[in-house]
Coordinates of C-alpha atoms and ligand atoms in Angstrom, one line a residue:
X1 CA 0.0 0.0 0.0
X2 CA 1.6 3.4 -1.1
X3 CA 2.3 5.3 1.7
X4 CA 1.1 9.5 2.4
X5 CA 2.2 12.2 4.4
X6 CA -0.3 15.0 5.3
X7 CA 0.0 18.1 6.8
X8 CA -3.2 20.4 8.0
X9 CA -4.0 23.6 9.9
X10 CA -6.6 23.7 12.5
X11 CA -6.5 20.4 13.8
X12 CA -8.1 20.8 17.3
X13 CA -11.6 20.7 16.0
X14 CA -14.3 21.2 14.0
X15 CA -13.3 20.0 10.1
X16 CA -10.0 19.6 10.9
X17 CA -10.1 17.5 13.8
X18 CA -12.6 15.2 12.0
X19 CA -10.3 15.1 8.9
X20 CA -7.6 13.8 11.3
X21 CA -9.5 11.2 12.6
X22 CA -10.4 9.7 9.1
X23 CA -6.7 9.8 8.2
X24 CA -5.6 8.3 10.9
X25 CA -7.6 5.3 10.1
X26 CA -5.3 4.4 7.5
X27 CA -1.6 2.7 8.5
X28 CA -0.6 4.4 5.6
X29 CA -1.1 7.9 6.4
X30 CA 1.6 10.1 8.4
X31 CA -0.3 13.1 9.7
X32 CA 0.8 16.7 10.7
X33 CA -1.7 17.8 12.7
X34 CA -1.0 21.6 13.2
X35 CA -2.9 23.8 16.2
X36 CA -1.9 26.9 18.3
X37 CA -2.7 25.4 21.2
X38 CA -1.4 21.5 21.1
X39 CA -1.7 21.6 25.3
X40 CA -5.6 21.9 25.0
X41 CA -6.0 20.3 22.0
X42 CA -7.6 16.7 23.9
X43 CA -9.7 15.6 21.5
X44 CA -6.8 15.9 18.9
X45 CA -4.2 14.2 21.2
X46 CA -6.4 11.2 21.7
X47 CA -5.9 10.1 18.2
X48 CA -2.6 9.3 18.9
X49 CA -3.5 5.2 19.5
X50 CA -4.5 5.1 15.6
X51 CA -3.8 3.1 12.9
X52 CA -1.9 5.9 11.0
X53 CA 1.2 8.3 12.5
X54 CA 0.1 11.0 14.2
X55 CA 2.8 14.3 14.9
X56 CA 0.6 17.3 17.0
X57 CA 2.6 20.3 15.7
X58 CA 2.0 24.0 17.2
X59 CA 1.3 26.5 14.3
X60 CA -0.6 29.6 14.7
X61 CA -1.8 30.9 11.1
X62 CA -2.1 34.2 12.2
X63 CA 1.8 34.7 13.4
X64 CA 4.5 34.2 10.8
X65 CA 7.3 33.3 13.2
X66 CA 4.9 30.6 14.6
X67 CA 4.0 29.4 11.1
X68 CA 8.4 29.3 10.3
X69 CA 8.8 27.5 13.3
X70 CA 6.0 25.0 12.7
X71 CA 6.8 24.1 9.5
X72 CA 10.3 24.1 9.8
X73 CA 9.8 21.5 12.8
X74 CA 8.0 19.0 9.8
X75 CA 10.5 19.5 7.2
X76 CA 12.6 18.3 10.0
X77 CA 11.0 15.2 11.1
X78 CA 10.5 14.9 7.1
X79 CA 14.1 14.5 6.7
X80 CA 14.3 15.5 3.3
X81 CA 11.0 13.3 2.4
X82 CA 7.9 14.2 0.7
X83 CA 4.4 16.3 1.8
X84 CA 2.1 15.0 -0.3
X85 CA -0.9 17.3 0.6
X86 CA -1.4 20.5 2.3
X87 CA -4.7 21.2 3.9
X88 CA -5.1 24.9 4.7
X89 CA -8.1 24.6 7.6
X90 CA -8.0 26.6 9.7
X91 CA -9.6 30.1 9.5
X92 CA -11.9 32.8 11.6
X93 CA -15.0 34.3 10.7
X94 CA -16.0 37.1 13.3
X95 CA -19.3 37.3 12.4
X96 CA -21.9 39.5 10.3
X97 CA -20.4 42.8 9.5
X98 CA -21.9 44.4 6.2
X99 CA -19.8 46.4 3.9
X100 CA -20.8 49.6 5.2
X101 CA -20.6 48.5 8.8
X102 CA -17.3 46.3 9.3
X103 CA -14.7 47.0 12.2
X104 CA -11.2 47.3 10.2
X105 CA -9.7 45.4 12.7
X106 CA -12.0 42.7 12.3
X107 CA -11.0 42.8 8.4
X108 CA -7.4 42.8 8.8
X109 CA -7.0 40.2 11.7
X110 CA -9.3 37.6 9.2
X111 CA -7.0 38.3 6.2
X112 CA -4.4 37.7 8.5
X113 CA -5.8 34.2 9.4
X114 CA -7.7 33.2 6.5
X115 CA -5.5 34.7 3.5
X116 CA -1.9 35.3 4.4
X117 CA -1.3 32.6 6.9
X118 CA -2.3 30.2 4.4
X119 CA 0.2 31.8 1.8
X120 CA 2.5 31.8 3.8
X121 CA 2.3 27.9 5.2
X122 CA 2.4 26.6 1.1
X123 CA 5.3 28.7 1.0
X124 CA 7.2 27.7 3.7
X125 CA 6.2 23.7 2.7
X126 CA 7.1 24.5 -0.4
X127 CA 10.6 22.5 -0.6
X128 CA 8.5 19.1 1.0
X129 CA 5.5 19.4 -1.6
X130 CA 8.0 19.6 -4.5
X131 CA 9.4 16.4 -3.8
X132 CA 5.9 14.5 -3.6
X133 CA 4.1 12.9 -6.0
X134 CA 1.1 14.0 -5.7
X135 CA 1.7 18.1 -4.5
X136 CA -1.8 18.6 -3.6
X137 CA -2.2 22.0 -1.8
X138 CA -6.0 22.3 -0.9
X139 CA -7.2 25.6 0.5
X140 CA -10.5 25.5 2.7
X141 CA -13.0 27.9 1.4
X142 CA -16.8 28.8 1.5
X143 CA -19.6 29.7 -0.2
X144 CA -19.3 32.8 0.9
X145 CA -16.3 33.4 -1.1
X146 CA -18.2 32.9 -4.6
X147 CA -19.3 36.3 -6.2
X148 CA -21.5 33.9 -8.9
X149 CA -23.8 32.6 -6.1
X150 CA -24.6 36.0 -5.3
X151 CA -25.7 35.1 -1.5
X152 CA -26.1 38.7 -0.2
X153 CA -24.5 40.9 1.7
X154 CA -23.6 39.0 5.3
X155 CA -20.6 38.2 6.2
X156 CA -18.3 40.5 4.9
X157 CA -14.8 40.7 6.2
X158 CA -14.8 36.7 5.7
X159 CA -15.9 36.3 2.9
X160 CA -13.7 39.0 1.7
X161 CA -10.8 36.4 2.5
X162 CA -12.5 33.7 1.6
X163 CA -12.5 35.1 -2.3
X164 CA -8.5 36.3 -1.5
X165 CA -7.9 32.7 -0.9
X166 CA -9.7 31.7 -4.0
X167 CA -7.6 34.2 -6.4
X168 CA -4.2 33.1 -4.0
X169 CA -5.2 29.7 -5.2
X170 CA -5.8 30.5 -8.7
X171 CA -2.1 32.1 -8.9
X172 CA -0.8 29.5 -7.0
X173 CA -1.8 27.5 -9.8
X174 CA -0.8 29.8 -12.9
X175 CA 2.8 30.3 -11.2
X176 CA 3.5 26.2 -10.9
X177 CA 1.5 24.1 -13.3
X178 CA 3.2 21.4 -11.5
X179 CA 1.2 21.8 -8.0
X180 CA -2.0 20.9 -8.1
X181 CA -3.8 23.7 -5.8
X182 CA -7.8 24.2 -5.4
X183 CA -9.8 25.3 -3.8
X184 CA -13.1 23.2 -1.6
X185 CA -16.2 24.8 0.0
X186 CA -17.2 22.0 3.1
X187 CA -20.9 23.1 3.2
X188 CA -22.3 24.0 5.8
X189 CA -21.0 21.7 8.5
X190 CA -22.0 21.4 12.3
X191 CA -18.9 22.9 14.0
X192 CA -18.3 25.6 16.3
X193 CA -18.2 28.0 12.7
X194 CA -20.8 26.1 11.1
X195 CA -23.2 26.5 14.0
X196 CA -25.5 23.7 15.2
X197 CA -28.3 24.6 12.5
X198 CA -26.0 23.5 10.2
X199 CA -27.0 21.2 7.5
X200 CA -23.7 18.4 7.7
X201 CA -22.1 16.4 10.1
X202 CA -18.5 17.0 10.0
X203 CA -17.5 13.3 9.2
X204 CA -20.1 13.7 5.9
X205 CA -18.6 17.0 5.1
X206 CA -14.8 15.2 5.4
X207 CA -15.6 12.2 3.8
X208 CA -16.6 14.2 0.6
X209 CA -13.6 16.3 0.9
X210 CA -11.0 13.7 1.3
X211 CA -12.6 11.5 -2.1
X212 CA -11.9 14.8 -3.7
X213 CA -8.6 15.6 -2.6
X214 CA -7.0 11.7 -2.8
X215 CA -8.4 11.8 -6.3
X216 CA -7.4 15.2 -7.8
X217 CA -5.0 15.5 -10.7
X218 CA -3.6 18.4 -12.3
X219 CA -7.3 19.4 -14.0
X220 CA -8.2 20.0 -11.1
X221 CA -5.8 22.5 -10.3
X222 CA -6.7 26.2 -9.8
X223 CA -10.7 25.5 -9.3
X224 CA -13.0 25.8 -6.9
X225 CA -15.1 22.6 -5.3
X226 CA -17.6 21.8 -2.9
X227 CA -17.1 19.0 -1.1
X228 CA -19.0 16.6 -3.3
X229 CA -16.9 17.1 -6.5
X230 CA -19.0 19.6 -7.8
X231 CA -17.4 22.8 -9.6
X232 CA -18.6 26.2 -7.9
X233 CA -18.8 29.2 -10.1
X234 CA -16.2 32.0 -8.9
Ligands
NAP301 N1 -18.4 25.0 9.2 C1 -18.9 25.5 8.1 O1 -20.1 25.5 7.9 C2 -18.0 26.0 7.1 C3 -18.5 26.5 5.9 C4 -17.7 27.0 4.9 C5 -16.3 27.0 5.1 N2 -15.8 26.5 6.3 C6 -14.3 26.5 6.4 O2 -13.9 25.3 6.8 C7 -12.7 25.4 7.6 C8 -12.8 24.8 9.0 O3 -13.9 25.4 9.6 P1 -14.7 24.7 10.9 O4 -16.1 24.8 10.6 O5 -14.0 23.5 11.3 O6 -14.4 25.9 12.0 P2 -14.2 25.8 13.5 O7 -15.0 24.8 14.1 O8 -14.4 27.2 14.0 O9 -12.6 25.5 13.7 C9 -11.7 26.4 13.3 C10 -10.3 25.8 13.5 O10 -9.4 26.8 13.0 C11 -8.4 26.9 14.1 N3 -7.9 28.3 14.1 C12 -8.5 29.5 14.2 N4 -7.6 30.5 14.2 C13 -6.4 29.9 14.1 C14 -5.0 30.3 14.2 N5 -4.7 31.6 14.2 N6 -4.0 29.4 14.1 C15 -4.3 28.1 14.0 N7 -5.5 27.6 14.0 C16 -6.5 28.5 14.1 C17 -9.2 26.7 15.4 O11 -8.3 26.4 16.4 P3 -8.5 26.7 18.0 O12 -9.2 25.5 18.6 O13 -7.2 27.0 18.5 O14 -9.4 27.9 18.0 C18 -10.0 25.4 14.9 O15 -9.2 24.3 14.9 C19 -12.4 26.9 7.7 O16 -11.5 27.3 6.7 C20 -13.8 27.5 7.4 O17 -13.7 28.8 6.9 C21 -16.6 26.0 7.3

């Protein structure tokens, strides 16, 4: 059985926790479970006894020296080996700000999270995902993000970085046809984001997201996906 290494942010719940768990069922997946806060992070620690390899690495998206040091510690434990995919979870929505009511610090501290943290992890993996196989580099987005589904006005600082991380995507894809980067929408998924109206279980959400991932190839690169397969118009 070929053998995978993963890396992901957000691990200590919600999506990213349950994508974790799934992994982990497999012997053959080596997971690099990244949170800011590994000492609170129970439910994700608990996953150590699985079937796959577990490392808890701290990483906060939001702080550049955190996201060196973080990643630096997997190329380490890498050891010159491959990343095969990159999972860019982890993000923050503050809430329902309108365009012409928004706190700028609200705006800048989720572009922070949801835009440049995830540019910045791909390009500190970089070296790791060129020597894979497979350099998959998914970044998580929303709905929210797509101007073509024209849902309204809510929500404005994220989804403000929600469409940034679509066009970061899309030129991470024109600068390296070799990568194969996209972008996935979950749904809307019962987590502490999601809310518990929410249509999805996580583990339905995540099982969607990891056919599509395991399965992409370089068609697939620079486009935007819910978590079913399905194409989602910018
Ligand atoms: N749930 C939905 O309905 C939905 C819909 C569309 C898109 N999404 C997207 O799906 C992804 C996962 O969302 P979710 O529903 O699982 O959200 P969630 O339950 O709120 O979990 C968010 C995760 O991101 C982490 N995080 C937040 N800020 C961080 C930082 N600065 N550094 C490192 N980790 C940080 C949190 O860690 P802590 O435990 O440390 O806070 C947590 O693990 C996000 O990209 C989100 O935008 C979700």
């Amino acid at each position: 059985m070929a053998a995978y290494t993963w890396f992901l942010t957000g691990a200590s719940r919600g999506i990213g926790l349950e994508t974790t768990r799934q992994l982990l069922q497999s012997a053959s997946n080596t997971v690099f479970a990244t949170c800011r806060s590994p000492a609170t992070a129970l439910d994700l620690s608990a996953l150590a006894s699985s079937a796959g390899k577990l490392h808890i690495v701290q990483l906060d998206v939001a702080d550049e020296t955190s996201i060196k040091k973080g990643t630096a510690e997997v190329l380490k434990i890498l050891d010159g080996g491959p990343l095969d995919y990159v999972i860019n979870n982890a993000a923050i929505n503050r809430g329902a700000d309108l365009a012409f009511n928004f706190s700028p610090t609200d705006l800048s501290d989720t572009i922070t999270s949801n835009v440049i943290g995830p540019a910045l992890v791909s390009r500190y993996l970089l070296p790791a995902i060129e020597k894979s196989s497979r350099k998959v580099i998914v970044n998580m987005t929303s709905g929210l993000a797509s101007i073509g589904k024209n849902l309204g006005p809510k929500s404005t600082s994220y989804s403000i970085s929600k469409t940034a991380v679509n066009m970061l995507t899309y030129k991470q894809a024109r600068e390296r046809p070799d990568l194969i980067p996209f972008v996935i929408d979950p749904g809307w998924v019962k987590t502490k984001m999601g809310g518990a109206g929410a249509i999805l279980e996580p583990h339905q959400s995540v099982t969607g997201i990891l056919k599509v991932i395991t399965s992409a190839t370089p068609t697939n690169a620079g486009k935007f996906y819910g978590y079913m397969g399905n194409e989602i118009p910018w």
